[in-house]
Short mmCIF file of C-alpha atoms and ligand atoms in Angstrom, two decimals:
data_model
loop_
_atom_site.label_atom_id
_atom_site.label_comp_id
_atom_site.label_asym_id
_atom_site.label_seq_id
_atom_site.Cartn_x
_atom_site.Cartn_y
_atom_site.Cartn_z
CA UNK K 1 -2.63 28.82 -17.35
CA UNK K 2 -3.29 25.54 -15.43
CA UNK K 3 -2.28 25.49 -11.78
CA UNK K 4 0.82 23.27 -11.78
CA UNK K 5 1.23 23.51 -8.02
CA UNK K 6 -0.56 20.18 -7.72
CA UNK K 7 2.41 18.50 -9.39
CA UNK K 8 4.79 19.56 -6.64
CA UNK K 9 5.16 17.18 -3.71
CA UNK K 10 3.04 18.15 -0.72
CA UNK K 11 4.43 16.58 2.39
CA UNK K 12 2.07 15.90 5.23
CA UNK K 13 4.49 17.51 7.67
CA UNK K 14 6.81 20.52 7.41
CA UNK K 15 9.65 18.48 8.85
CA UNK K 16 10.88 15.84 6.49
CA UNK K 17 12.20 12.93 8.54
CA UNK K 18 13.62 9.85 6.88
CA UNK K 19 13.48 6.41 8.51
CA UNK K 20 17.23 6.53 9.00
CA UNK K 21 17.33 9.93 10.67
CA UNK K 22 14.34 8.95 12.81
CA UNK K 23 16.13 5.86 14.12
CA UNK K 24 19.36 7.78 14.63
CA UNK K 25 17.62 10.42 16.69
CA UNK K 26 15.77 7.73 18.72
CA UNK K 27 19.06 5.94 19.39
CA UNK K 28 20.75 9.14 20.50
CA UNK K 29 18.25 9.42 23.33
CA UNK K 30 19.69 6.24 24.84
CA UNK K 31 23.02 6.72 26.58
CA UNK K 32 25.63 4.33 25.23
CA UNK K 33 23.73 3.67 22.01
CA UNK K 34 25.95 2.05 19.42
CA UNK K 35 24.09 2.84 16.22
CA UNK K 36 23.39 -0.87 15.74
CA UNK K 37 19.73 -0.33 15.06
CA UNK K 38 20.43 2.28 12.44
CA UNK K 39 22.63 -0.22 10.64
CA UNK K 40 20.07 -2.99 10.81
CA UNK K 41 17.12 -0.86 9.81
CA UNK K 42 18.95 0.78 6.96
CA UNK K 43 19.70 -2.72 5.63
CA UNK K 44 16.04 -3.69 5.98
CA UNK K 45 14.98 -0.46 4.27
CA UNK K 46 17.37 -1.17 1.40
CA UNK K 47 15.99 -4.70 1.09
CA UNK K 48 12.42 -3.34 1.17
CA UNK K 49 13.14 -0.87 -1.65
CA UNK K 50 14.75 -3.62 -3.71
CA UNK K 51 11.90 -6.10 -3.12
CA UNK K 52 9.30 -3.38 -3.73
CA UNK K 53 10.98 -2.63 -7.05
CA UNK K 54 10.81 -6.31 -8.06
CA UNK K 55 7.15 -6.53 -7.04
CA UNK K 56 6.35 -3.46 -9.14
CA UNK K 57 8.21 -4.86 -12.15
CA UNK K 58 6.27 -8.14 -12.08
CA UNK K 59 5.34 -9.24 -15.61
CA UNK K 60 7.96 -6.83 -17.01
CA UNK K 61 10.62 -9.02 -15.42
CA UNK K 62 10.17 -12.77 -15.16
CA UNK K 63 9.50 -12.91 -11.42
CA UNK K 64 6.01 -14.44 -11.21
CA UNK K 65 4.84 -18.02 -10.84
CA UNK K 66 6.11 -21.06 -9.00
CA UNK K 67 9.77 -21.44 -8.31
CA UNK K 68 9.32 -25.21 -8.50
CA UNK K 69 10.38 -25.97 -4.93
CA UNK K 70 8.42 -26.65 -1.76
CA UNK K 71 9.52 -24.73 1.33
CA UNK K 72 9.89 -26.04 4.87
CA UNK K 73 6.19 -25.32 5.48
CA UNK K 74 5.27 -27.75 2.71
CA UNK K 75 4.07 -24.83 0.59
CA UNK K 76 4.96 -24.05 -3.01
CA UNK K 77 7.64 -21.37 -3.25
CA UNK K 78 6.92 -18.55 -5.65
CA UNK K 79 9.79 -17.06 -7.62
CA UNK K 80 9.34 -13.79 -5.75
CA UNK K 81 9.50 -15.60 -2.38
CA UNK K 82 12.93 -16.85 -3.32
CA UNK K 83 14.08 -13.52 -4.77
CA UNK K 84 12.88 -11.59 -1.71
CA UNK K 85 14.63 -14.04 0.60
CA UNK K 86 17.88 -13.68 -1.31
CA UNK K 87 17.64 -9.88 -1.27
CA UNK K 88 17.18 -9.76 2.51
CA UNK K 89 19.97 -12.26 3.10
CA UNK K 90 22.31 -10.16 0.98
CA UNK K 91 21.34 -6.81 2.48
CA UNK K 92 21.59 -8.02 6.07
CA UNK K 93 24.29 -10.61 5.60
CA UNK K 94 27.20 -8.16 5.68
CA UNK K 95 26.09 -6.14 8.71
CA UNK K 96 28.72 -6.77 11.33
CA UNK K 97 26.36 -6.76 14.32
CA UNK K 98 24.04 -9.54 13.12
CA UNK K 99 24.45 -12.99 14.64
CA UNK K 100 21.62 -14.97 13.07
CA UNK K 101 19.26 -14.58 10.12
CA UNK K 102 16.23 -16.85 10.06
CA UNK K 103 13.67 -16.91 7.28
CA UNK K 104 10.34 -18.55 6.60
CA UNK K 105 11.85 -19.88 3.40
CA UNK K 106 14.80 -21.71 4.98
CA UNK K 107 14.57 -24.71 7.24
CA UNK K 108 17.50 -23.65 9.41
CA UNK K 109 18.72 -20.21 10.41
CA UNK K 110 21.96 -18.89 8.99
CA UNK K 111 24.51 -18.21 11.70
CA UNK K 112 26.77 -15.35 10.70
CA UNK K 113 28.79 -14.76 13.80
CA UNK K 114 28.95 -15.38 17.51
CA UNK K 115 28.30 -12.65 20.02
CA UNK K 116 31.99 -12.64 20.89
CA UNK K 117 32.56 -11.73 17.25
CA UNK K 118 30.12 -8.84 17.49
CA UNK K 119 26.89 -10.66 16.61
CA UNK K 120 24.46 -8.81 18.83
CA UNK K 121 21.14 -9.35 17.08
CA UNK K 122 19.04 -12.14 15.58
CA UNK K 123 16.72 -11.14 12.74
CA UNK K 124 13.78 -13.36 11.86
CA UNK K 125 11.64 -12.61 8.83
CA UNK K 126 9.01 -13.65 6.36
CA UNK K 127 10.50 -12.23 3.16
CA UNK K 128 7.28 -12.04 1.17
CA UNK K 129 4.09 -12.73 3.02
CA UNK K 130 0.88 -13.37 1.08
CA UNK K 131 2.61 -15.14 -1.79
CA UNK K 132 -0.66 -16.58 -3.06
CA UNK K 133 -1.52 -12.99 -4.05
CA UNK K 134 1.75 -12.14 -5.76
CA UNK K 135 0.64 -12.91 -9.30
CA UNK K 136 -2.40 -10.66 -9.14
CA UNK K 137 -1.14 -7.21 -8.18
CA UNK K 138 -2.56 -7.54 -4.65
CA UNK K 139 -0.68 -6.09 -1.66
CA UNK K 140 2.00 -8.36 -0.22
CA UNK K 141 4.57 -7.66 2.45
CA UNK K 142 7.73 -8.38 4.40
CA UNK K 143 7.51 -9.02 8.15
CA UNK K 144 10.55 -8.92 10.44
CA UNK K 145 11.52 -9.09 14.07
CA UNK K 146 14.72 -8.34 15.95
CA UNK K 147 15.88 -10.15 19.10
CA UNK K 148 19.02 -9.48 21.08
CA UNK K 149 21.49 -12.33 20.85
CA UNK K 150 21.51 -12.90 24.57
CA UNK K 151 22.58 -16.47 25.19
CA UNK K 152 26.21 -15.68 24.68
CA UNK K 153 27.71 -18.54 26.64
CA UNK K 154 25.85 -21.20 24.73
CA UNK K 155 27.15 -20.02 21.40
CA UNK K 156 30.69 -19.11 22.36
CA UNK K 157 33.29 -21.19 20.64
CA UNK K 158 30.82 -23.19 18.61
CA UNK K 159 31.37 -21.61 15.25
CA UNK K 160 34.44 -22.10 13.14
CA UNK K 161 33.16 -20.58 9.95
CA UNK K 162 31.35 -17.36 9.29
CA UNK K 163 28.24 -18.94 7.82
CA UNK K 164 27.02 -22.27 9.04
CA UNK K 165 23.80 -23.91 10.03
CA UNK K 166 23.18 -24.23 13.74
CA UNK K 167 19.75 -25.65 14.36
CA UNK K 168 21.02 -26.95 17.70
CA UNK K 169 21.69 -23.44 19.07
CA UNK K 170 18.31 -21.78 19.31
CA UNK K 171 19.27 -18.27 20.52
CA UNK K 172 16.47 -16.86 18.48
CA UNK K 173 13.75 -18.92 20.15
CA UNK K 174 12.75 -16.24 22.63
CA UNK K 175 9.19 -15.29 23.56
CA UNK K 176 7.76 -12.33 21.70
CA UNK K 177 7.82 -9.97 24.67
CA UNK K 178 11.62 -9.97 24.28
CA UNK K 179 11.50 -8.51 20.75
CA UNK K 180 13.72 -5.46 20.51
CA UNK K 181 11.99 -4.24 17.37
CA UNK K 182 9.42 -5.46 14.90
CA UNK K 183 7.97 -4.20 11.69
CA UNK K 184 6.49 -4.84 8.31
CA UNK K 185 6.67 -3.39 4.85
CA UNK K 186 3.53 -3.40 2.73
CA UNK K 187 4.05 -3.39 -1.03
CA UNK K 188 0.67 -1.99 -1.99
CA UNK K 189 -0.44 1.07 -3.91
CA UNK K 190 2.37 2.72 -1.97
CA UNK K 191 5.26 1.12 -0.08
CA UNK K 192 4.64 1.50 3.63
CA UNK K 193 7.07 0.73 6.46
CA UNK K 194 5.55 0.27 9.93
CA UNK K 195 7.98 -0.02 12.81
CA UNK K 196 8.09 -0.37 16.56
CA UNK K 197 11.14 -0.42 18.76
CA UNK K 198 8.99 -0.66 21.89
CA UNK K 199 8.22 3.03 22.03
CA UNK K 200 4.99 3.21 20.06
CA UNK K 201 4.40 2.54 16.38
CA UNK K 202 5.63 4.78 13.60
CA UNK K 203 4.69 4.72 9.93
CA UNK K 204 6.81 5.68 6.94
CA UNK K 205 5.98 5.83 3.24
CA UNK K 206 8.52 5.38 0.48
CA UNK K 207 8.87 8.62 -1.45
CA UNK K 208 9.96 7.23 -4.81
CA UNK K 209 11.13 10.64 -5.98
CA UNK K 210 13.85 10.84 -3.32
CA UNK K 211 14.27 7.11 -2.65
CA UNK K 212 13.65 7.42 1.10
CA UNK K 213 11.08 6.21 3.58
CA UNK K 214 9.57 9.37 5.01
CA UNK K 215 7.88 9.55 8.42
CA UNK K 216 4.15 10.15 7.97
CA UNK K 217 2.79 9.26 11.41
CA UNK K 218 4.23 8.88 14.89
CA UNK K 219 2.71 6.90 17.74
CA UNK K 220 -0.06 5.32 15.72
CA UNK K 221 -3.00 4.17 17.79
CA UNK K 222 -5.42 1.49 16.64
CA UNK K 223 -9.07 2.60 17.01
CA UNK K 224 -10.66 1.02 20.10
CA UNK K 225 -13.44 -0.50 18.04
CA UNK K 226 -14.70 -0.87 14.49
CA UNK K 227 -17.34 -3.30 13.29
CA UNK K 228 -15.12 -5.13 10.84
CA UNK K 229 -13.73 -8.64 11.00
CA UNK K 230 -11.03 -10.11 8.81
CA UNK K 231 -11.01 -13.90 8.55
CA UNK K 232 -11.15 -16.52 5.80
CA UNK K 233 -14.84 -17.25 6.27
CA UNK K 234 -14.73 -20.07 3.72
CA UNK K 235 -13.38 -22.25 6.54
CA UNK K 236 -16.16 -21.34 8.98
CA UNK K 237 -17.59 -24.86 9.14
CA UNK K 238 -14.27 -26.13 10.46
CA UNK K 239 -13.76 -23.34 13.05
CA UNK K 240 -14.37 -24.24 16.70
CA UNK K 241 -17.96 -23.52 17.68
CA UNK K 242 -17.16 -20.31 19.59
CA UNK K 243 -15.79 -18.62 16.46
CA UNK K 244 -18.92 -19.66 14.55
CA UNK K 245 -21.06 -18.13 17.31
CA UNK K 246 -19.01 -14.94 17.18
CA UNK K 247 -19.48 -14.69 13.40
CA UNK K 248 -23.23 -15.22 13.75
CA UNK K 249 -23.30 -12.51 16.39
CA UNK K 250 -21.27 -10.20 14.12
CA UNK K 251 -23.68 -10.83 11.21
CA UNK K 252 -26.59 -9.85 13.44
CA UNK K 253 -24.86 -6.74 14.71
CA UNK K 254 -24.05 -4.86 11.52
CA UNK K 255 -20.46 -6.00 11.03
CA UNK K 256 -18.62 -5.81 7.74
CA UNK K 257 -15.99 -8.21 6.41
CA UNK K 258 -12.63 -7.45 4.78
CA UNK K 259 -10.21 -10.26 3.92
CA UNK K 260 -7.38 -9.82 1.47
CA UNK K 261 -5.50 -13.02 2.28
CA UNK K 262 -2.18 -11.21 2.83
CA UNK K 263 -1.61 -10.84 6.54
CA UNK K 264 0.39 -7.63 6.12
CA UNK K 265 -2.37 -5.97 4.10
CA UNK K 266 -5.16 -7.25 6.36
CA UNK K 267 -3.39 -6.23 9.57
CA UNK K 268 -2.35 -2.86 8.14
CA UNK K 269 -5.96 -2.05 7.30
CA UNK K 270 -7.03 -3.09 10.77
CA UNK K 271 -4.25 -1.07 12.43
CA UNK K 272 -5.46 2.10 10.71
CA UNK K 273 -9.23 1.48 10.66
CA UNK K 274 -9.75 -0.82 13.62
CA UNK K 275 -11.48 -4.20 13.70
CA UNK K 276 -10.32 -7.71 14.36
CA UNK K 277 -8.09 -10.06 12.37
CA UNK K 278 -8.11 -13.77 13.06
CA UNK K 279 -6.85 -17.08 11.85
CA UNK K 280 -8.58 -19.66 14.06
CA UNK K 281 -7.92 -23.40 14.13
CA UNK K 282 -9.22 -25.07 10.97
CA UNK K 283 -9.49 -28.65 9.78
CA UNK K 284 -6.28 -28.39 7.76
CA UNK K 285 -4.46 -26.27 10.37
CA UNK K 286 -5.78 -27.31 13.78
CA UNK K 287 -3.04 -25.34 15.55
CA UNK K 288 -3.51 -22.29 13.30
CA UNK K 289 -1.74 -21.52 10.04
CA UNK K 290 0.35 -18.45 10.76
CA UNK K 291 3.92 -18.69 11.99
CA UNK K 292 4.60 -17.57 15.56
CA UNK K 293 8.15 -16.30 15.25
CA UNK K 294 8.09 -14.15 12.12
CA UNK K 295 4.38 -13.48 11.51
CA UNK K 296 2.36 -13.50 14.73
CA UNK K 297 4.99 -12.14 17.16
CA UNK K 298 6.02 -9.05 15.18
CA UNK K 299 2.39 -8.20 14.37
CA UNK K 300 1.40 -8.76 18.00
CA UNK K 301 4.11 -6.36 19.20
CA UNK K 302 2.93 -3.72 16.73
CA UNK K 303 -0.73 -4.15 17.66
CA UNK K 304 -0.01 -4.02 21.41
CA UNK K 305 2.26 -1.00 20.98
CA UNK K 306 -0.63 0.67 19.13
CA UNK K 307 -2.97 -0.04 22.05
CA UNK K 308 -4.68 -3.19 20.71
CA UNK K 309 -4.72 -6.82 21.84
CA UNK K 310 -3.13 -9.92 20.31
CA UNK K 311 -4.05 -13.39 21.54
CA UNK K 312 -3.53 -17.02 20.64
CA UNK K 313 -5.98 -19.50 22.19
CA UNK K 314 -6.87 -16.95 24.84
CA UNK K 315 -3.25 -16.31 25.80
CA UNK K 316 -1.15 -13.25 24.94
CA UNK K 317 0.81 -14.11 21.77
CA UNK K 318 3.87 -12.30 23.14
CA UNK K 319 3.96 -14.65 26.16
CA UNK K 320 4.09 -17.85 24.11
CA UNK K 321 7.26 -19.89 24.65
CA UNK K 322 8.48 -20.97 21.25
CA UNK K 323 9.83 -24.43 20.66
CA UNK K 324 10.51 -24.28 16.94
CA UNK K 325 11.48 -21.60 14.45
CA UNK K 326 8.62 -22.50 12.12
CA UNK K 327 5.92 -23.31 14.64
CA UNK K 328 2.41 -22.21 13.87
CA UNK K 329 -0.15 -20.49 16.05
CA UNK K 330 -3.72 -19.32 15.98
CA UNK K 331 -4.10 -15.54 15.84
CA UNK K 332 -6.73 -13.16 17.16
CA UNK K 333 -5.66 -9.52 17.14
CA UNK K 334 -6.98 -6.03 16.71
CA UNK K 335 -8.94 -3.30 18.44
CA UNK K 336 -9.22 -4.04 22.15
CA UNK K 337 -13.03 -4.00 22.20
CA UNK K 338 -13.33 -6.15 19.08
CA UNK K 339 -10.96 -8.79 20.47
CA UNK K 340 -13.07 -8.76 23.64
CA UNK K 341 -16.22 -9.40 21.58
CA UNK K 342 -14.62 -12.51 20.07
CA UNK K 343 -13.49 -13.62 23.51
CA UNK K 344 -17.06 -13.33 24.80
CA UNK K 345 -17.98 -16.14 22.39
CA UNK K 346 -14.91 -18.38 22.27
CA UNK K 347 -14.08 -20.52 25.27
CA UNK K 348 -10.62 -21.86 24.94
CA UNK K 349 -11.27 -24.98 26.94
CA UNK K 350 -13.67 -25.98 24.12
CA UNK K 351 -11.09 -25.20 21.44
CA UNK K 352 -8.55 -27.78 22.53
P1 AHM F 401 2.49 -17.26 3.32
O1 AHM F 401 3.49 -16.84 4.34
O2 AHM F 401 2.81 -18.59 2.71
O3 AHM F 401 2.22 -16.20 2.31
O4 AHM F 401 1.10 -17.57 4.11
C1 AHM F 401 0.64 -16.66 5.03
C2 AHM F 401 -0.63 -16.03 4.52
C3 AHM F 401 -1.00 -14.80 5.27
O5 AHM F 401 -0.49 -13.67 4.66
C4 AHM F 401 -2.49 -14.82 5.22
O6 AHM F 401 -3.05 -14.19 6.34
C5 AHM F 401 -2.82 -16.28 5.17
O7 AHM F 401 -1.67 -16.94 4.69
C6 AHM F 401 -3.96 -16.58 4.27
O8 AHM F 401 -4.28 -17.93 4.37
P2 AHM F 401 -5.60 -18.52 3.71
O9 AHM F 401 -5.39 -18.49 2.24
O10 AHM F 401 -5.71 -19.90 4.26
O11 AHM F 401 -6.75 -17.66 4.13
MG1 MG F 402 4.07 -15.65 5.41
#
C-alpha cells in the first residue's frame, strides 16, 4: 500500500495563521485600533488572489499581449497590466477608509473621499510589475504602499463628487519614511505575500486549497552578505564609472549574477538569499528607471525592516522628498555588506 500521507498538507507551523487574522491580532495590540488595516489588507489580498488567478490562466484566457495603449511612463501597456489595475481599483475602491488610490498605470490618482468623509489612507501601487515578462510564465508581482492621509486641511471641502481627479492635491507625495505599510505579492511558482507595517517583515503563501494567505515566516531578516548581484548588465557600458568598477571587482571576487527583470522576483530572491539589487543610471534612464513612490519606496521599507540597506545616489531612498507621483529614481538595495561594497566603488559626486 503506498504511503498517501505525502498527499496531505504539511504546514510549516502547527499554528495556522491567515494574513487577515495576523493583521487583526497585530492591530489589537495598539490601543484605539480601528480595524482599518484589516480592511485594506483584506482588499489587497482579494485583489492579489484575483490577479494571481488571471496570471495562472494566461493563454487559457485571452489576457496576454499588448493592450494597445501607452501608459503615463511612455511604456506599452500589456492586457494584464490593465486587468490587474482594474481589479485593484475595484477591490479597494469600495473600502470606506481609503482617500486616494494611485497607480502606475494612471496619470492621476483617483480621489475617493476626503478625510472628513473617513478617507484615512492613500494607497499607491504598481498593479503588475515586470510586465515585459508576463507572456513567458516568468514571475511578476504587485507592489503597494500605504500612507496616512494626513494633510486634512488642504483637502477639506475640495471634493464634490466621490471620484474625481485631483492632481493639484498631492497628499500622497510623502517621503518613504512615512509609509504606514508596504508590501508586494509575487505571482511565481507559488503566490507569496510579503508585508511590513513597520514592525519587521512577514511572509505569507497562498494556500490554494483553502484560499487563504498563510503565515510562513515572521520577522524575516535579509542575510548580511551574499556574493550575488542583480542588475541588467547589458547596460554596463552606460553605467557611471563607479558601477563598472564595482562589477569588475565583483567578477574578480567570485560573485554570481541573477537578474530576472521583474523587480518583485529579483528583490524577493535577494531578501531571502542576500545580495544586492540595483538599477543605476543608464543612457536611456539617466535618473534611474524604477518609480520612487510605488516601486522603490515600498521595497526600501521592506529591505530596511529586514535589516538591509536601500539607497538612491548615495542617499537613503526613504528620505527622498517626492515631487511627482511617477518620478523615477536609481536603486541600490540589499544586504548591508553588499550595498557597502558597491558604495566603496561608486562616488556619487561623479554620478551627477
Ligand atoms: P514595469 O513596471 O513597466 O514592469 O517596469 C519595471 C521593471 C522592473 O520590474 C524591473 O526591475 C525593470 O523594469 C527591468 O528593466 P530592464 O528591462 O531595463 O532591465
Ligand atoms: Mg513596475
